[in-house]
Short mmCIF file of C-alpha atoms in Angstrom, two decimals:
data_model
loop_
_atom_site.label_atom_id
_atom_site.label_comp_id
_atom_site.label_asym_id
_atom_site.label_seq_id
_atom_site.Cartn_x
_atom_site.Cartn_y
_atom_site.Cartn_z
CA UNK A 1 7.25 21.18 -3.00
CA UNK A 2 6.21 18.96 -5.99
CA UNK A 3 5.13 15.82 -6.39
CA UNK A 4 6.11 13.42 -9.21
CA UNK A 5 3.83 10.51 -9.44
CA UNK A 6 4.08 7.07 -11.78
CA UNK A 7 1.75 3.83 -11.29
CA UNK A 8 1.99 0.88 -12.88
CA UNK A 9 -0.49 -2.91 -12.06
CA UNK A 10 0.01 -6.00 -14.17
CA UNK A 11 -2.28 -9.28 -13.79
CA UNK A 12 1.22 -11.02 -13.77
CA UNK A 13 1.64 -14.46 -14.90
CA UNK A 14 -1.18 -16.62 -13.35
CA UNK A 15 -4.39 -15.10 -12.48
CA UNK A 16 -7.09 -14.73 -15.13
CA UNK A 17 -8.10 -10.85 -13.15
CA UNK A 18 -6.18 -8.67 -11.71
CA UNK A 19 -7.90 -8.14 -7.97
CA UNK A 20 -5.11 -4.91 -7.01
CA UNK A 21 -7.20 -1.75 -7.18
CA UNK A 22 -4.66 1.79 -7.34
CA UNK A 23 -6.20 5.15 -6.26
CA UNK A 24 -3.72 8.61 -6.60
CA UNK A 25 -5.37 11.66 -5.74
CA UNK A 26 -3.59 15.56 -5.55
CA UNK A 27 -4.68 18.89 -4.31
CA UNK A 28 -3.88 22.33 -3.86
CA UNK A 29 -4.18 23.33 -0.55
CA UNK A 30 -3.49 26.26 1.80
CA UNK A 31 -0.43 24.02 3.14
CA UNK A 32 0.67 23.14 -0.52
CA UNK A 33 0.39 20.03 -2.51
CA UNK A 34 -1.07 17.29 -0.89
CA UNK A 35 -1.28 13.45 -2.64
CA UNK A 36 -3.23 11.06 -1.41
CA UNK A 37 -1.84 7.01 -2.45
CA UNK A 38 -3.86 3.67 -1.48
CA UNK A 39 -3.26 0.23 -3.37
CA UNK A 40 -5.53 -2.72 -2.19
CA UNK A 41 -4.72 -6.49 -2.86
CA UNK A 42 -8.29 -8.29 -2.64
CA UNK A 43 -8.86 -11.70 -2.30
CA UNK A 44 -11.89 -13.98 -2.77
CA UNK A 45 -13.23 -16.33 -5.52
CA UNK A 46 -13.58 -14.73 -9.27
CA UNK A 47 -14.26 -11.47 -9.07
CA UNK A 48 -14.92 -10.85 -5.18
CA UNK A 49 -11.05 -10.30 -4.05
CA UNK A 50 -11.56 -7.38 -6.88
CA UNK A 51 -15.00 -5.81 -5.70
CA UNK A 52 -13.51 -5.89 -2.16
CA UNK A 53 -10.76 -3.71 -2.90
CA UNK A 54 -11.93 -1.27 -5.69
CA UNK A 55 -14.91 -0.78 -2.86
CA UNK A 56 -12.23 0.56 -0.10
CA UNK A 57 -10.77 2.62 -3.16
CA UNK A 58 -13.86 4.36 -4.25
CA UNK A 59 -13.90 5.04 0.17
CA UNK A 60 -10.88 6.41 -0.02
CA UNK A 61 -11.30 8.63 -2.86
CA UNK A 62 -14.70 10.16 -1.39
CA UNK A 63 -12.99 10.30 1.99
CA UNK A 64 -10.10 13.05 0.29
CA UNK A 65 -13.28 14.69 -1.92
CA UNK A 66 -15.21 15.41 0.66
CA UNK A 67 -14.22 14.87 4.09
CA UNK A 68 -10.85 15.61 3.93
CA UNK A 69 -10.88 19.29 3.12
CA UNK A 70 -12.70 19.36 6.52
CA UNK A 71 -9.44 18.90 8.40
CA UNK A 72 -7.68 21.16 6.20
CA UNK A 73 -9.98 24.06 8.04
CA UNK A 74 -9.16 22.39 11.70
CA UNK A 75 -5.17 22.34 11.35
CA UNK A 76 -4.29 18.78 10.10
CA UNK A 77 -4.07 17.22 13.89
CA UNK A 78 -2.59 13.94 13.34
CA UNK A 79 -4.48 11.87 15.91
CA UNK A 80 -7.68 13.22 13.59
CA UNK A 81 -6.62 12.20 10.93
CA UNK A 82 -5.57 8.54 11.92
CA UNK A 83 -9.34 8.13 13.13
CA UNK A 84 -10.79 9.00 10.32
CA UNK A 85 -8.66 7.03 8.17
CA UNK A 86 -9.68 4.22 10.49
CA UNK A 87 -13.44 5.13 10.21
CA UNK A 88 -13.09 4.60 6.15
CA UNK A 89 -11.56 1.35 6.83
CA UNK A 90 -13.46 -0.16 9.39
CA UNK A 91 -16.94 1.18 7.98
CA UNK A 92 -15.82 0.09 4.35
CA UNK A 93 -14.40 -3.57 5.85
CA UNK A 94 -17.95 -3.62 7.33
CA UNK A 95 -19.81 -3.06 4.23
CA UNK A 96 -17.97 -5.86 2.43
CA UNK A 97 -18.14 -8.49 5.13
CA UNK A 98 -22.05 -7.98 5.34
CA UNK A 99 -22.43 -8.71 1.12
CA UNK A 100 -20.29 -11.57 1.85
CA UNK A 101 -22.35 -12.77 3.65
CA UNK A 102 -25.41 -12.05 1.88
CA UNK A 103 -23.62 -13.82 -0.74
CA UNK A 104 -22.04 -16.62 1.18
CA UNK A 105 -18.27 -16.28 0.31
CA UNK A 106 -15.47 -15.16 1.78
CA UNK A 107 -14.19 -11.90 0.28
CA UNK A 108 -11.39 -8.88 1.97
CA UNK A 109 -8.62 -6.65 0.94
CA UNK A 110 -5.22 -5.25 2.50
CA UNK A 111 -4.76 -1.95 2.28
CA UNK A 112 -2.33 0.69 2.47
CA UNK A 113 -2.57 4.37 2.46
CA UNK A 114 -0.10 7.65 2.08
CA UNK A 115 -1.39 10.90 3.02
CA UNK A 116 1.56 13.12 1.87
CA UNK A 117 1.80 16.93 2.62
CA UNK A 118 4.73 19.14 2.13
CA UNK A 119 5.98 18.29 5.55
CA UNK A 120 4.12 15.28 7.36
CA UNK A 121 3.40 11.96 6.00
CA UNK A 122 0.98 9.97 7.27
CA UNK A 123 0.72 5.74 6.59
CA UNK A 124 -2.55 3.92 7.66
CA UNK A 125 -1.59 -0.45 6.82
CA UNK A 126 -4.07 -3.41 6.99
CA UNK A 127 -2.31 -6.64 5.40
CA UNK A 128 0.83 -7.58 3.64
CA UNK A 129 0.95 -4.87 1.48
CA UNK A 130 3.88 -2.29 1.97
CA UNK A 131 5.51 1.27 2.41
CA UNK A 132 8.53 2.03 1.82
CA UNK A 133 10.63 5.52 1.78
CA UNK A 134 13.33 5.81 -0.49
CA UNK A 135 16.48 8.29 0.65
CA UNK A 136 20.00 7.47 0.74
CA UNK A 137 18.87 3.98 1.84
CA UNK A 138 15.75 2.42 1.90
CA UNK A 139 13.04 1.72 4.85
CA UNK A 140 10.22 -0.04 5.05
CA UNK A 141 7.65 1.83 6.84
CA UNK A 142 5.26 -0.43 7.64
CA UNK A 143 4.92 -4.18 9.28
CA UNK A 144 3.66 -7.34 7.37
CA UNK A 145 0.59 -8.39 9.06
CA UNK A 146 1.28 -11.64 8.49
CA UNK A 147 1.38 -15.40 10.36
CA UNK A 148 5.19 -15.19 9.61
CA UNK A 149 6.03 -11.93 10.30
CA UNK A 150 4.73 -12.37 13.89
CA UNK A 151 6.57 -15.78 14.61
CA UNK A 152 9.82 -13.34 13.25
CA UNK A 153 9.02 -10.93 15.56
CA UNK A 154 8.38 -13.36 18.37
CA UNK A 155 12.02 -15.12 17.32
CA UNK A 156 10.83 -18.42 16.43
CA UNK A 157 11.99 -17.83 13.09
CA UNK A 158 14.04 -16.38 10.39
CA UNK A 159 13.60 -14.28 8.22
CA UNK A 160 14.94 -16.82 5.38
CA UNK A 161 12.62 -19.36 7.09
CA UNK A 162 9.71 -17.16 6.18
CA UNK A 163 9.92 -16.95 2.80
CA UNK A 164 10.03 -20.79 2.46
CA UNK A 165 7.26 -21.46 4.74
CA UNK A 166 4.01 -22.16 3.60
CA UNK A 167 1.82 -20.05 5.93
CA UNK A 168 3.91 -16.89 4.12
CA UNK A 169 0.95 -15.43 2.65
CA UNK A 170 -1.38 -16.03 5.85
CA UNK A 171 -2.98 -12.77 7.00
CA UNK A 172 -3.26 -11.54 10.64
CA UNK A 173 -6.41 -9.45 9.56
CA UNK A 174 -7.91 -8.18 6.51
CA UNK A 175 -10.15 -5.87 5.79
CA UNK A 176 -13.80 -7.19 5.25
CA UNK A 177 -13.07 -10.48 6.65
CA UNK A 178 -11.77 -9.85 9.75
CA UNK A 179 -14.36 -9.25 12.71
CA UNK A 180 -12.27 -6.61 14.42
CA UNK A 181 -9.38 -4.56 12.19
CA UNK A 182 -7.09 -3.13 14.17
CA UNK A 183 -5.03 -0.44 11.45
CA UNK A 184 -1.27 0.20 12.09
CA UNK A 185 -0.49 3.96 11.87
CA UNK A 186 2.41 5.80 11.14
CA UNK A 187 3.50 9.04 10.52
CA UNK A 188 6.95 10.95 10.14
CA UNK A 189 8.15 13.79 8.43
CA UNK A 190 8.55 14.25 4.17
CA UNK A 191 11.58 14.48 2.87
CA UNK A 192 12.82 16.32 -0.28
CA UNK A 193 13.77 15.16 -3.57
CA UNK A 194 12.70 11.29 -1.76
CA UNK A 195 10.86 8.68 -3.06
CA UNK A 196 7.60 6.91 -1.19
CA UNK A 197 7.00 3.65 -3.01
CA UNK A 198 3.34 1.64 -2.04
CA UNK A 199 3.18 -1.67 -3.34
CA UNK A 200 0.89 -5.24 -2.93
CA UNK A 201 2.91 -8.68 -2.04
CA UNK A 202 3.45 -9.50 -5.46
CA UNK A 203 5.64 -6.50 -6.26
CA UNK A 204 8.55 -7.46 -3.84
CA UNK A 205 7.94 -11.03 -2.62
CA UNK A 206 10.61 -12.19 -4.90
CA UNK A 207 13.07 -9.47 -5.43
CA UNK A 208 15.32 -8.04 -2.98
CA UNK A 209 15.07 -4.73 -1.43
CA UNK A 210 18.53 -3.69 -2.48
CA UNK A 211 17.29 -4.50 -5.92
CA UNK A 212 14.25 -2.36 -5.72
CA UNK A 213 16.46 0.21 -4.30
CA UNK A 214 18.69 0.39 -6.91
CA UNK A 215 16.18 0.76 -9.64
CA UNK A 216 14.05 3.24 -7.56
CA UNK A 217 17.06 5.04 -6.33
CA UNK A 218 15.70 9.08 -5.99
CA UNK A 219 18.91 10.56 -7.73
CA UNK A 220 17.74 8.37 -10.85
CA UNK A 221 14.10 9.36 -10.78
CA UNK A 222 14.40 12.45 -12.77
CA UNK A 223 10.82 12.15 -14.36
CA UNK A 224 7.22 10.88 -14.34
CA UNK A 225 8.55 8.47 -17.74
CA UNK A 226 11.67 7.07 -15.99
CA UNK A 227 9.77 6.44 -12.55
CA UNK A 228 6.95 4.23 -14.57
CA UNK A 229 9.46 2.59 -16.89
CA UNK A 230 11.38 1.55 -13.92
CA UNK A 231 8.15 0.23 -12.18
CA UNK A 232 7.41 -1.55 -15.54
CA UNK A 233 11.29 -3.03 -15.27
CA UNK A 234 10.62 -4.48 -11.60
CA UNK A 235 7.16 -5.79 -12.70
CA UNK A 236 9.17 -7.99 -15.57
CA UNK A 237 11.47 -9.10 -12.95
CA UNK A 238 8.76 -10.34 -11.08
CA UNK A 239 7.06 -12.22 -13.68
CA UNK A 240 10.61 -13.76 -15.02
CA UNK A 241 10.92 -15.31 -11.65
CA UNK A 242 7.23 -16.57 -11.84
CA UNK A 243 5.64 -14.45 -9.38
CA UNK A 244 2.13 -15.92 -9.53
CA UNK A 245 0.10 -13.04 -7.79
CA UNK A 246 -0.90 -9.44 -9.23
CA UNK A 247 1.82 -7.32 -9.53
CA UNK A 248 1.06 -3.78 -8.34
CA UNK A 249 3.02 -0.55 -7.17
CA UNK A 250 2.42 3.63 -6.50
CA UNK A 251 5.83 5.67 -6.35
CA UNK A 252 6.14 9.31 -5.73
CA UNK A 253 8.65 11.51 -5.85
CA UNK A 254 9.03 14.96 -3.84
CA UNK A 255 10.95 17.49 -5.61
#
């Protein structure tokens, strides 16, 4: 199996620095191609909310380098994997919260993270920021940890109601400024000639997901140039309907 990878990040319409940090990693490996995906959304004041989450990127990338070729030797056991996913997070979250501190501000990042081999993905989630998988229909694979998200799941409220209500963009936890982070992890099996998609808040918060679909359908992504230009064509859509955040997204293709 191959991989066909496009990235695209735009400061979008409003913010004076983009604070969305992309890392896309591949290998080799005795169980084929392997791609590792994270995107970050950071928040703080200036250039904190960016620090924060190109600091859990450079994590990530040093976790695949170096530890991960460790578990390559042991058999790829899921549960091992999720915890050391977790470790990255929660020792990186730790790291930021204690400059914070030092510098007496509030900084933190989402984060979410595809480990893809030929026949197992696996999704580690902090935050509002999403996976999707793209077949003959489209899922999301992960849950908004959000204020809203949980009244939705609770039933106090729509999912129309959500989008108009102004604790939308209110975070259950966050990474760095959270005291305890609790990841979500999933896993599931890869499918062929599919599309994963990873993306921050301000890549689908005001599109649809039948519109993303359409554009990201896997029977149009026939190359690396069509899968960016279409991530380029979403990232205009975004910005004509004056989405005000950074506008960031990862989409592979297995083939």
């Amino acid at each position: 199996m191959n991989f066909l990878t496009a990235v695209h990040t735009d400061v979008g319409i409003k913010k004076h620095t983009n604070q969305d940090s992309i890392l896309i990693k591949e290998a080799n490996t005795d169980y084929g191609k392997i791609c590792l995906a994270v995107i970050c959304d950071g928040m703080g004041g200036l250039w904190k909310g960016e620090l924060a989450s190109a600091t859990l990127i450079r994590s990530f990338s040093k976790w695949f380098e170096e530890k991960f070729p460790d578990y390559l030797s042991t058999g790829m056991k899921s549960q091992v994997i999720q915890r050391s996913m977790e470790k990255v997070i929660t020792t990186c979250g730790s790291r930021i919260s204690h400059y914070a501190a030092k510098e007496h501000s509030l900084m933190g990042t989402t984060v979410v993270a595809l480990l893809l081999t030929e026949k197992q993905y696996y999704v580690i989630h902090v935050g509002d920021s999403r996976g999707y998988e793209l077949t003959s229909h489209m899922i999301q694979l992960t849950k908004d940890q959000t204020v809203v998200q949980r009244e939705i799941d609770r039933g106090r409220m729509t999912k129309e109601e959500a989008q108009k209500d102004p604790r939308k963009n209110v975070l259950l936890q966050c990474v760095g400024a959270s005291d305890l982070i609790k990841p979500a992890f999933y896993e599931g099996v890869t499918k062929k000639n599919s599309c994963y998609l990873l993306c921050s808040d301000g890549f689908y918060r005001v599109i649809k997901p039948q519109e993303i679909y359409q554009r990201l359908n896997p029977s149009r992504m026939s190359s690396e140039k069509v899968m960016g230009n279409q991530l380029i064509n979403l990232t205009e859509l975004n910005k004509y309907r004056k989405e005000m955040d950074n506008i960031s997204a990862v989409l592979i293709k297995t083939c």
